[in-house]
Short mmCIF file of C-alpha atoms and ligand atoms in Angstrom, two decimals:
data_model
loop_
_atom_site.label_atom_id
_atom_site.label_comp_id
_atom_site.label_asym_id
_atom_site.label_seq_id
_atom_site.Cartn_x
_atom_site.Cartn_y
_atom_site.Cartn_z
CA MET V 17 1.24 -3.67 -54.56
CA ILE V 18 0.24 -0.15 -55.36
CA THR V 19 2.64 1.92 -57.95
CA CYS V 20 2.33 5.78 -57.81
CA GLU V 21 3.61 8.07 -60.29
CA LEU V 22 3.44 11.67 -58.04
CA CYS V 23 3.55 14.78 -59.60
CA GLY V 24 1.05 17.95 -59.58
CA SER V 25 -0.37 21.25 -57.62
CA TYR V 26 1.72 20.66 -54.48
CA ASN V 27 0.52 23.28 -52.25
CA VAL V 28 -2.91 22.51 -52.68
CA ALA V 29 -3.28 18.79 -53.71
CA LYS V 30 -0.87 16.18 -54.31
CA LYS V 31 -1.49 14.39 -57.82
CA GLY V 32 -0.57 10.84 -59.01
CA MET V 33 -1.47 7.91 -61.26
CA ARG V 34 -1.75 4.43 -59.00
CA HIS V 35 -1.04 1.67 -61.78
CA ASN V 36 -0.44 -1.89 -60.71
CA ALA V 37 -1.37 -5.02 -63.35
CA SER V 38 -5.08 -4.46 -63.78
CA GLY V 39 -4.84 -0.91 -64.64
CA SER V 40 -4.19 2.86 -63.60
CA LYS V 41 -6.08 5.66 -61.71
CA GLN V 42 -5.51 9.37 -60.76
CA CYS V 43 -5.35 9.56 -57.04
CA VAL V 44 -5.28 12.83 -55.26
CA LEU V 45 -4.23 13.57 -51.66
CA GLU V 46 -5.61 16.83 -50.26
CA ARG V 47 -3.10 19.03 -48.31
CA THR V 48 -6.00 20.00 -45.94
CA HIS V 49 -6.76 16.14 -45.11
CA PHE V 50 -2.59 15.44 -44.59
CA GLU V 51 -1.40 18.53 -42.88
CA LYS V 52 0.67 16.21 -40.60
CA SER V 53 2.06 13.87 -43.00
CA TRP V 54 2.34 16.49 -45.77
CA ASP V 55 6.45 16.43 -45.48
CA GLU V 56 6.71 13.29 -46.60
CA ILE V 57 4.19 13.08 -49.11
CA ASP V 58 5.74 16.20 -50.92
CA HIS V 59 8.90 13.93 -51.23
CA ILE V 60 7.25 10.97 -52.21
CA GLN V 61 8.52 10.54 -56.47
CA ILE V 62 7.65 8.64 -58.99
CA GLU V 63 7.55 4.77 -58.91
CA ALA V 64 7.05 4.81 -54.82
CA SER V 65 4.92 1.98 -53.82
CA LEU V 66 1.67 2.89 -51.71
CA GLU V 67 -1.45 1.17 -50.12
CA ILE V 68 -3.97 3.25 -50.23
CA ILE V 69 -7.90 3.57 -48.90
CA GLY V 70 -9.97 5.97 -50.55
CA GLU V 71 -13.24 6.92 -52.42
CA LEU V 72 -13.76 6.69 -56.46
CA LYS V 73 -15.35 9.60 -57.90
CA GLU V 74 -16.30 10.11 -61.48
CA ASP V 75 -13.97 13.40 -62.67
CA LYS V 76 -13.92 14.26 -66.23
CA ARG V 77 -10.44 16.12 -66.29
CA ALA V 78 -8.99 13.11 -64.58
CA PRO V 79 -7.35 10.78 -67.53
CA THR V 80 -9.58 7.84 -67.44
CA GLY V 81 -12.59 9.92 -65.92
CA TYR V 82 -12.23 8.75 -62.32
CA GLU V 83 -9.88 8.97 -59.75
CA ILE V 84 -9.31 8.49 -56.17
CA GLN V 85 -9.47 10.64 -53.35
CA VAL V 86 -7.23 9.28 -50.84
CA LYS V 87 -8.21 9.09 -47.53
CA GLU V 88 -5.71 6.82 -45.69
CA TYR V 89 -1.97 5.69 -47.35
CA LYS V 90 0.89 4.16 -45.90
CA LEU V 91 4.41 4.83 -48.27
CA ILE V 92 5.75 1.01 -48.29
CA GLY V 93 8.53 1.36 -50.80
CA LYS V 94 10.03 4.97 -51.22
CA SER V 95 11.86 5.71 -54.67
CA GLU V 96 14.54 8.07 -55.11
CA ASN V 97 15.50 9.88 -58.75
CA TYR V 98 13.93 7.00 -61.29
CA PRO V 99 15.95 6.74 -63.65
CA ILE V 100 13.43 6.29 -66.78
CA ALA V 101 12.31 9.30 -67.92
CA LYS V 102 10.57 10.34 -71.33
CA ASP V 103 12.82 10.36 -74.72
CA GLN V 104 15.28 7.83 -73.64
CA SER V 105 17.94 6.04 -75.75
CA ILE V 106 17.13 2.60 -76.81
CA GLU V 107 20.40 1.47 -75.44
CA PHE V 108 19.75 3.12 -72.01
CA LEU V 109 16.15 1.62 -71.74
CA ALA V 110 17.82 -2.14 -72.69
CA ASP V 111 20.38 -1.35 -69.80
CA ASN V 112 17.67 -0.82 -67.58
CA ARG V 113 15.68 -3.39 -68.82
CA HIS V 114 14.47 -4.31 -65.00
CA LEU V 115 12.85 -0.98 -64.76
CA TRP V 116 11.37 -0.87 -68.31
CA LEU V 117 9.26 -3.37 -67.87
CA ARG V 118 7.17 -1.66 -65.69
CA SER V 119 6.19 0.80 -68.93
CA ARG V 120 2.84 0.71 -69.96
CA LYS V 121 4.03 -0.66 -73.16
CA MET V 122 5.90 -3.28 -72.32
CA THR V 123 3.23 -4.48 -69.47
CA ALA V 124 1.17 -4.67 -72.77
CA MET V 125 3.48 -6.67 -73.83
CA LEU V 126 3.91 -9.22 -71.38
CA LYS V 127 0.13 -9.57 -70.79
CA ILE V 128 -0.46 -10.45 -74.55
CA ARG V 129 2.85 -13.21 -73.83
CA SER V 130 1.05 -14.40 -71.23
CA THR V 131 -2.22 -14.96 -73.21
CA ILE V 132 -0.45 -16.46 -75.89
CA PHE V 133 1.56 -19.07 -73.62
CA GLN V 134 -1.95 -19.87 -72.18
CA ALA V 135 -3.39 -20.79 -75.66
CA ILE V 136 -0.52 -22.73 -76.98
CA ASP V 137 -1.26 -24.92 -73.75
CA GLU V 138 -4.76 -25.24 -73.81
CA PHE V 139 -4.79 -25.79 -77.68
CA PHE V 140 -2.73 -28.78 -77.24
CA LYS V 141 -4.22 -30.31 -74.38
CA GLY V 142 -7.55 -29.90 -76.16
CA GLU V 143 -6.26 -31.60 -79.10
CA GLY V 144 -5.54 -34.30 -76.92
CA PHE V 145 -1.63 -34.19 -76.91
CA TYR V 146 0.87 -34.83 -73.90
CA GLU V 147 3.32 -32.43 -72.36
CA TYR V 148 6.41 -33.50 -72.19
CA HIS V 149 10.31 -32.38 -72.04
CA SER V 150 13.36 -33.05 -73.92
CA PRO V 151 16.80 -32.11 -72.33
CA ILE V 152 18.80 -28.82 -72.76
CA PHE V 153 21.93 -30.17 -72.54
CA GLN V 154 22.12 -32.13 -75.99
CA ALA V 155 24.96 -34.36 -77.88
CA VAL V 156 23.72 -34.20 -80.99
CA GLN V 157 22.93 -31.02 -83.34
CA CYS V 158 19.67 -30.66 -85.03
CA GLU V 159 19.58 -27.70 -87.04
CA GLY V 160 23.18 -27.15 -88.12
CA GLY V 161 26.62 -27.15 -86.80
CA SER V 162 26.90 -23.33 -87.46
CA ASP V 163 24.56 -22.05 -84.62
CA LEU V 164 25.06 -24.38 -81.93
CA PHE V 165 26.43 -23.22 -78.34
CA LYS V 166 29.06 -25.81 -77.19
CA VAL V 167 29.05 -25.92 -73.63
CA ASP V 168 31.89 -26.59 -70.98
CA TYR V 169 30.48 -29.72 -69.69
CA PHE V 170 33.13 -31.40 -67.27
CA GLY V 171 35.78 -31.17 -69.88
CA GLN V 172 33.65 -33.17 -72.14
CA LYS V 173 33.57 -32.40 -76.29
CA ASP V 174 30.48 -32.56 -78.27
CA VAL V 175 27.97 -30.86 -75.60
CA PHE V 176 25.31 -28.15 -76.88
CA LEU V 177 22.44 -26.78 -75.81
CA ALA V 178 19.12 -27.36 -77.58
CA GLN V 179 18.47 -25.82 -80.26
CA SER V 180 15.11 -27.65 -80.75
CA TRP V 181 13.41 -30.25 -79.09
CA GLN V 182 13.28 -32.78 -81.79
CA LEU V 183 15.31 -35.40 -82.11
CA TYR V 184 14.64 -36.20 -78.15
CA ALA V 185 11.15 -35.79 -78.74
CA GLU V 186 10.96 -38.53 -82.05
CA PRO V 187 11.80 -41.57 -79.77
CA ALA V 188 8.82 -40.21 -77.10
CA ILE V 189 5.89 -40.40 -79.80
CA PHE V 190 6.87 -44.52 -79.47
CA ALA V 191 4.99 -44.02 -75.92
CA LEU V 192 2.77 -40.79 -76.52
CA GLU V 193 1.68 -40.32 -80.04
CA LYS V 194 0.59 -37.03 -79.43
CA ILE V 195 3.39 -34.83 -77.88
CA TYR V 196 4.14 -31.12 -77.37
CA THR V 197 6.63 -28.76 -75.40
CA ILE V 198 7.04 -25.00 -74.62
CA ALA V 199 11.00 -24.80 -73.86
CA PRO V 200 13.83 -22.78 -74.33
CA SER V 201 15.88 -23.37 -77.62
CA PHE V 202 19.18 -21.75 -78.07
CA ARG V 203 20.51 -20.76 -81.07
CA ALA V 204 24.62 -19.02 -81.73
CA GLU V 205 22.84 -16.82 -84.55
CA LYS V 206 25.58 -14.53 -85.58
CA SER V 207 23.26 -12.03 -87.37
CA LYS V 208 22.07 -9.01 -85.81
CA THR V 209 18.41 -8.85 -87.32
CA SER V 210 14.84 -7.70 -85.94
CA ARG V 211 13.89 -11.74 -85.66
CA HIS V 212 16.83 -13.24 -84.03
CA LEU V 213 17.55 -13.87 -80.28
CA THR V 214 20.09 -16.50 -79.04
CA GLU V 215 17.74 -18.08 -76.65
CA TYR V 216 13.90 -18.14 -77.59
CA TRP V 217 10.76 -19.95 -76.41
CA HIS V 218 9.87 -22.66 -78.37
CA ALA V 219 6.72 -24.25 -78.99
CA GLU V 220 6.90 -27.76 -80.61
CA MET V 221 4.83 -30.96 -81.43
CA GLU V 222 5.60 -34.28 -82.79
CA LEU V 223 2.68 -36.63 -84.14
CA ALA V 224 2.41 -40.00 -84.70
CA TRP V 225 0.77 -41.55 -87.87
CA SER V 226 0.77 -38.33 -89.25
CA THR V 227 0.99 -37.02 -92.95
CA PHE V 228 2.58 -33.85 -94.25
CA LYS V 229 -1.12 -31.93 -94.25
CA ASN V 230 -2.01 -32.99 -90.77
CA ILE V 231 1.02 -31.18 -89.88
CA GLN V 232 0.20 -27.85 -91.81
CA ASP V 233 -3.43 -28.12 -90.35
CA TYR V 234 -2.14 -28.39 -86.94
CA GLY V 235 0.31 -25.20 -87.19
CA GLU V 236 -2.79 -23.62 -88.84
CA LYS V 237 -5.58 -24.24 -86.16
CA LEU V 238 -2.61 -23.43 -83.67
CA ILE V 239 -2.43 -19.79 -85.44
CA LYS V 240 -5.79 -19.30 -85.32
CA PHE V 241 -6.18 -20.48 -81.69
CA ILE V 242 -3.84 -17.80 -80.48
CA VAL V 243 -5.14 -15.39 -82.92
CA LYS V 244 -8.74 -15.72 -81.07
CA LYS V 245 -7.27 -15.53 -77.59
CA VAL V 246 -5.36 -12.19 -78.05
CA LEU V 247 -8.13 -10.96 -79.42
CA ASP V 248 -10.67 -11.84 -77.22
CA LYS V 249 -8.95 -11.10 -74.15
CA ASN V 250 -6.20 -8.54 -74.85
CA LYS V 251 -7.65 -5.95 -77.47
CA ALA V 252 -7.02 -3.21 -75.21
CA ASP V 253 -3.57 -3.86 -74.29
CA LEU V 254 -2.78 -4.40 -78.48
CA GLU V 255 -4.42 -0.53 -78.87
CA LEU V 256 -2.43 0.53 -76.21
CA MET V 257 0.81 -0.40 -77.82
CA GLY V 258 -0.89 1.11 -81.34
CA ARG V 259 -1.49 -1.93 -83.02
CA ASP V 260 -4.65 -2.45 -84.88
CA PRO V 261 -6.69 -5.34 -83.70
CA LYS V 262 -8.53 -4.93 -87.16
CA LYS V 263 -4.83 -6.33 -88.86
CA LEU V 264 -5.31 -9.77 -87.35
CA GLU V 265 -8.73 -10.45 -88.12
CA PRO V 266 -8.05 -12.05 -91.90
CA THR V 267 -5.89 -15.01 -90.10
CA LEU V 268 -8.88 -15.96 -87.95
CA LYS V 269 -11.24 -15.76 -90.81
CA LYS V 270 -9.62 -16.90 -94.00
CA PRO V 271 -7.73 -19.90 -95.07
CA PHE V 272 -3.84 -19.42 -94.79
CA VAL V 273 -2.21 -19.06 -98.34
CA ARG V 274 -0.53 -22.47 -98.98
CA MET V 275 2.45 -22.76 -101.47
CA THR V 276 5.42 -24.96 -102.87
CA TYR V 277 9.10 -23.00 -102.83
CA THR V 278 8.64 -23.42 -106.71
CA ASP V 279 5.46 -21.15 -106.46
CA ALA V 280 7.11 -18.54 -104.41
CA LEU V 281 9.86 -18.29 -106.77
CA LYS V 282 7.54 -17.45 -109.32
CA ILE V 283 5.29 -14.92 -107.32
CA LEU V 284 8.94 -13.56 -106.26
CA LYS V 285 9.83 -12.56 -110.11
CA GLU V 286 6.58 -11.73 -111.15
CA LYS V 287 5.02 -9.36 -108.35
CA CYS V 288 8.29 -8.26 -107.22
CA ASP V 289 11.51 -8.54 -109.35
CA MET V 290 13.00 -10.70 -107.28
CA ASN V 291 15.06 -13.42 -109.35
CA ILE V 292 16.43 -16.34 -107.30
CA GLU V 293 17.73 -19.43 -108.25
CA TRP V 294 16.01 -22.47 -107.65
CA GLY V 295 17.88 -24.06 -105.02
CA LYS V 296 18.74 -21.14 -102.97
CA ASP V 297 17.14 -21.03 -99.69
CA LEU V 298 14.96 -18.16 -99.27
CA ARG V 299 16.57 -15.53 -97.37
CA THR V 300 15.02 -13.00 -95.08
CA ILE V 301 14.37 -10.39 -97.47
CA GLU V 302 12.39 -12.70 -99.89
CA GLU V 303 10.35 -14.04 -97.12
CA GLU V 304 9.66 -10.55 -95.81
CA LYS V 305 8.52 -9.43 -99.60
CA LEU V 306 6.81 -12.35 -100.12
CA SER V 307 4.79 -12.08 -96.54
CA THR V 308 3.96 -8.63 -97.33
CA LEU V 309 1.65 -9.92 -100.35
CA TYR V 310 -1.17 -11.36 -97.90
CA ASP V 311 -2.97 -10.48 -94.97
CA VAL V 312 -3.03 -14.27 -93.46
CA PRO V 313 0.29 -16.86 -93.08
CA ILE V 314 1.85 -18.22 -95.84
CA ILE V 315 2.46 -22.16 -95.56
CA CYS V 316 5.46 -22.44 -98.06
CA THR V 317 6.27 -26.27 -98.58
CA ASN V 318 8.56 -28.54 -100.62
CA TYR V 319 11.97 -26.79 -100.13
CA PRO V 320 14.95 -27.81 -102.17
CA LYS V 321 16.49 -30.98 -99.87
CA LYS V 322 19.84 -29.59 -99.86
CA VAL V 323 18.78 -26.09 -98.21
CA LYS V 324 16.82 -27.77 -95.35
CA ALA V 325 17.65 -30.43 -92.02
CA PHE V 326 18.95 -34.09 -92.73
CA TYR V 327 15.69 -35.14 -90.83
CA MET V 328 12.91 -33.92 -93.44
CA MET V 329 11.53 -36.73 -95.65
CA GLU V 330 11.83 -36.62 -99.39
CA ASP V 331 9.00 -35.91 -101.38
CA ALA V 332 8.29 -39.29 -103.78
CA LYS V 333 6.97 -37.21 -106.58
CA ASP V 334 9.58 -34.84 -106.41
CA PRO V 335 13.16 -36.07 -104.95
CA ARG V 336 14.99 -32.85 -105.12
CA THR V 337 12.25 -31.10 -102.60
CA VAL V 338 11.49 -32.40 -99.03
CA GLN V 339 7.88 -32.24 -97.29
CA GLY V 340 8.87 -29.40 -94.92
CA CYS V 341 7.29 -26.36 -94.40
CA ASP V 342 8.12 -22.59 -93.47
CA PHE V 343 4.75 -20.49 -92.15
CA LEU V 344 5.40 -16.73 -92.97
CA ALA V 345 3.73 -14.43 -90.77
CA PRO V 346 1.71 -11.41 -92.81
CA GLU V 347 3.05 -7.87 -92.76
CA GLY V 348 6.47 -8.64 -93.53
CA HIS V 349 7.01 -10.71 -90.30
CA GLY V 350 8.73 -13.85 -92.12
CA GLU V 351 8.85 -17.05 -90.45
CA ILE V 352 7.21 -18.15 -87.40
CA ILE V 353 6.79 -22.26 -87.78
CA GLY V 354 9.49 -24.64 -89.43
CA GLY V 355 7.83 -28.12 -89.52
CA SER V 356 8.41 -31.34 -91.65
CA GLN V 357 6.92 -35.10 -92.33
CA ARG V 358 9.93 -36.88 -90.72
CA GLU V 359 12.65 -39.25 -93.31
CA HIS V 360 11.94 -42.59 -92.49
CA ASP V 361 14.11 -44.17 -94.41
CA ILE V 362 17.25 -44.80 -92.26
CA GLU V 363 19.93 -45.09 -94.94
CA LYS V 364 18.68 -42.04 -95.91
CA ILE V 365 19.07 -40.16 -92.89
CA LYS V 366 22.60 -41.53 -92.83
CA GLU V 367 23.54 -40.65 -95.99
CA ARG V 368 22.08 -37.20 -95.47
CA LEU V 369 24.20 -36.78 -92.16
CA ILE V 370 27.01 -37.62 -93.75
CA GLU V 371 26.54 -34.78 -96.54
CA GLN V 372 26.48 -32.64 -93.83
CA GLY V 373 29.53 -33.29 -92.42
CA GLU V 374 28.16 -35.10 -89.55
CA LYS V 375 28.87 -38.56 -87.99
CA PRO V 376 25.80 -40.97 -87.80
CA GLU V 377 27.63 -43.19 -85.31
CA GLN V 378 26.78 -40.29 -82.62
CA TYR V 379 23.12 -40.37 -83.80
CA GLU V 380 22.61 -44.08 -82.80
CA PHE V 381 19.64 -43.28 -80.26
CA TYR V 382 17.97 -41.34 -82.85
CA LEU V 383 18.47 -44.47 -85.42
CA ASP V 384 16.97 -46.85 -83.38
CA THR V 385 13.82 -44.71 -83.66
CA ARG V 386 13.89 -45.74 -87.29
CA ARG V 387 15.05 -49.17 -86.76
CA TYR V 388 12.01 -50.91 -84.14
CA GLY V 389 8.77 -50.44 -85.58
CA SER V 390 9.10 -47.03 -87.16
CA VAL V 391 5.89 -44.94 -87.98
CA PRO V 392 5.18 -42.09 -90.39
CA HIS V 393 5.56 -39.11 -88.48
CA GLY V 394 6.24 -35.23 -87.92
CA GLY V 395 6.06 -32.00 -86.31
CA PHE V 396 6.75 -28.64 -85.87
CA GLY V 397 8.37 -25.86 -83.91
CA MET V 398 6.93 -21.98 -83.47
CA GLY V 399 9.17 -19.30 -82.08
CA VAL V 400 7.08 -17.83 -79.32
CA GLU V 401 9.14 -14.61 -79.15
CA ARG V 402 8.43 -14.76 -83.73
CA ILE V 403 4.20 -15.03 -82.35
CA VAL V 404 4.33 -11.85 -80.17
CA ARG V 405 6.42 -9.68 -82.37
CA TRP V 406 4.13 -10.08 -84.99
CA ILE V 407 0.93 -9.98 -83.39
CA CYS V 408 1.84 -7.30 -81.20
CA GLY V 409 3.19 -5.49 -84.48
CA LEU V 410 6.78 -5.28 -82.72
CA GLU V 411 9.63 -3.48 -84.68
CA THR V 412 12.26 -5.89 -83.26
CA ILE V 413 11.92 -9.33 -81.53
CA LYS V 414 14.04 -7.69 -78.67
CA ASP V 415 10.43 -6.18 -77.86
CA ALA V 416 8.58 -9.64 -77.29
CA ILE V 417 10.41 -10.90 -74.38
CA ALA V 418 11.47 -9.30 -71.11
CA PHE V 419 15.28 -10.16 -71.00
CA PRO V 420 16.22 -10.49 -74.72
CA ARG V 421 19.61 -12.34 -75.19
CA THR V 422 21.31 -11.92 -78.57
CA ILE V 423 24.78 -11.56 -79.93
CA GLU V 424 25.36 -8.09 -78.24
CA ARG V 425 23.59 -8.42 -75.16
CA TYR V 426 23.15 -11.43 -72.26
CA LYS V 427 22.89 -8.46 -69.57
CA PRO V 428 20.93 -7.49 -66.89
O1 4AD D 529 13.20 -23.65 -88.33
P1 4AD D 529 13.37 -24.03 -87.23
O2 4AD D 529 14.99 -24.42 -86.63
O3 4AD D 529 12.86 -25.98 -86.72
C1 4AD D 529 13.58 -26.62 -85.80
O4 4AD D 529 14.06 -26.22 -84.83
C2 4AD D 529 12.51 -27.47 -85.92
N1 4AD D 529 13.53 -28.92 -85.10
C3 4AD D 529 11.26 -27.70 -85.35
C4 4AD D 529 10.53 -29.16 -85.13
O5 4AD D 529 9.98 -29.60 -86.25
N2 4AD D 529 10.05 -29.29 -83.82
O6 4AD D 529 12.79 -23.24 -85.69
C5 4AD D 529 11.51 -23.41 -85.75
C6 4AD D 529 11.25 -22.08 -85.74
C7 4AD D 529 11.19 -21.29 -86.52
O7 4AD D 529 10.16 -20.96 -87.76
C8 4AD D 529 11.29 -19.75 -85.50
O8 4AD D 529 9.94 -19.02 -85.34
C9 4AD D 529 12.01 -20.19 -84.40
O9 4AD D 529 11.68 -21.78 -84.46
N3 4AD D 529 13.55 -19.88 -84.53
C10 4AD D 529 13.59 -18.35 -83.91
N4 4AD D 529 13.30 -17.46 -83.04
C11 4AD D 529 13.92 -16.57 -82.43
N5 4AD D 529 15.30 -16.57 -82.92
C12 4AD D 529 15.82 -17.40 -83.08
N6 4AD D 529 17.28 -17.42 -83.24
C13 4AD D 529 14.91 -18.72 -83.96
N7 4AD D 529 15.51 -19.99 -84.52
C14 4AD D 529 14.48 -20.23 -84.94
#
C-alpha cells in the first residue's frame, strides 16, 4: 500500500509525500498529464492510499533529494478530513492512537520494537534455550497480591491474570533445563508513572543448574545483544526519534556496573545526598538518581529479604539479604530486569509465604518442584517496553507500545 499526504501547488501539479513502511518520497502529478482526472486528484486528501507508477528523479528541492514523477495512478482508499494534524494534545493523540500509529515517530518506534523482539528470540535460541509457554490464567500470585488482576472465571475465586510466568516455568526446567518466553504480563498498578503499564510484554528466562552469577551474566549479555542489533539495524530510526545512538554505545563496550543494595545506599548518600534506612526498598526516585550516575546499566544485588519475593534465595553470607538482582538502565530510566537465584529450601519458602499472608497449601504444585529432585536454578524477567523506552529515549513507557494499557486507559 502506498499512502500519500498531498499538498502544494494545485494549478500546475499536485505534490505529496508517498510514505510506507520502507520510507517516504515526494510524488508529483503534473496537471498537463492528468487533465481528465484532475478533479479527482484535486480532491485527494492527506492519508489517501494510491497505487502509483512513475519515474524516480533526482531533485534537490525535494525533501529526500528525489521525487517520483507520476505517470499513472489509481486511487485505492479515499481519506477525508483526517483528524490528526500538527500540535494536537497528548490526550487527543491517545484517543486516536489507531491513526497516530502512522506517524513517523511511532513508525520508527514500532520498527525498533520489532528488532528488539527478534533479538530476544535470537539470543535465547542461540544460547540453546527452548521456548516454553505458561498459562495466563493463574491460581497463585508471584509478585505480591497488591497488584493482581482478579478474573471472573466461571464464578471461581482466586483466578488471576499472570504477573509472571515464573511459578509455571520452574516446573518445566526439570524437562528442558534452559527455557525462555516472551508473553504478556499483567499488573494492577495503581501508580500513574512514566514506567508502569497494566499490560506489558515480559521476556523471561529460567535456568537449571545456575549460579546467581550466571543469571546476572545472561542478563548483561542479552541487553548487549539487543542494543547491538538495534544499532546495526535502526540507527536512522533512532535519529528520526531524536535519540542520539552514541548514548547506547557504552552499554556495548563497557562491562555493567555491579553493586550490592548496601553499596547503593552508600552511593546515594555520598553522591546524591539521599538518606535511605537499610531495609527499605529503593523507590523509583532513588533508582532513577542512581542510574543517572552511570552510562551503562547497573546490576544491583542482595536486597533485604523482607522487601523481595518469597522465592528468592537467602544469601548464606548475609541471611538478611537475598540473591536477587535488579538491572537499572542508565539516564534515569530505572529497573528493566528483575531476577534471582531461587530458594530451594522448602521450609524457608513456606515460612516466607506465611509471612507474606499467603496460604502454602495453594502452592502445593510449586512446592513439588522442591520435593522431587530439586536443582539449583534461577531466572529473570525483562520488561520489553522498559527496554524500548530506554533505547528510544522516550519520556513515557506509553509510547513504547502500540496501544498502552494503564490505570487510566483501556481504549481504543
Ligand atoms: O521485577 P519483576 O516483578 O519480576 C518478576 O516478575 C519475576 N517473576 C521475573 C522472573 O524472575 N522470571 O518484573 C520483572 C520486570 C521488571 O524488571 C520490569 O522491567 C518489568 O518486568 N515490569 C513492568 N513493566 C511495565 N509495567 C509494569 N507495571 C511492570 N512491572 C514490572
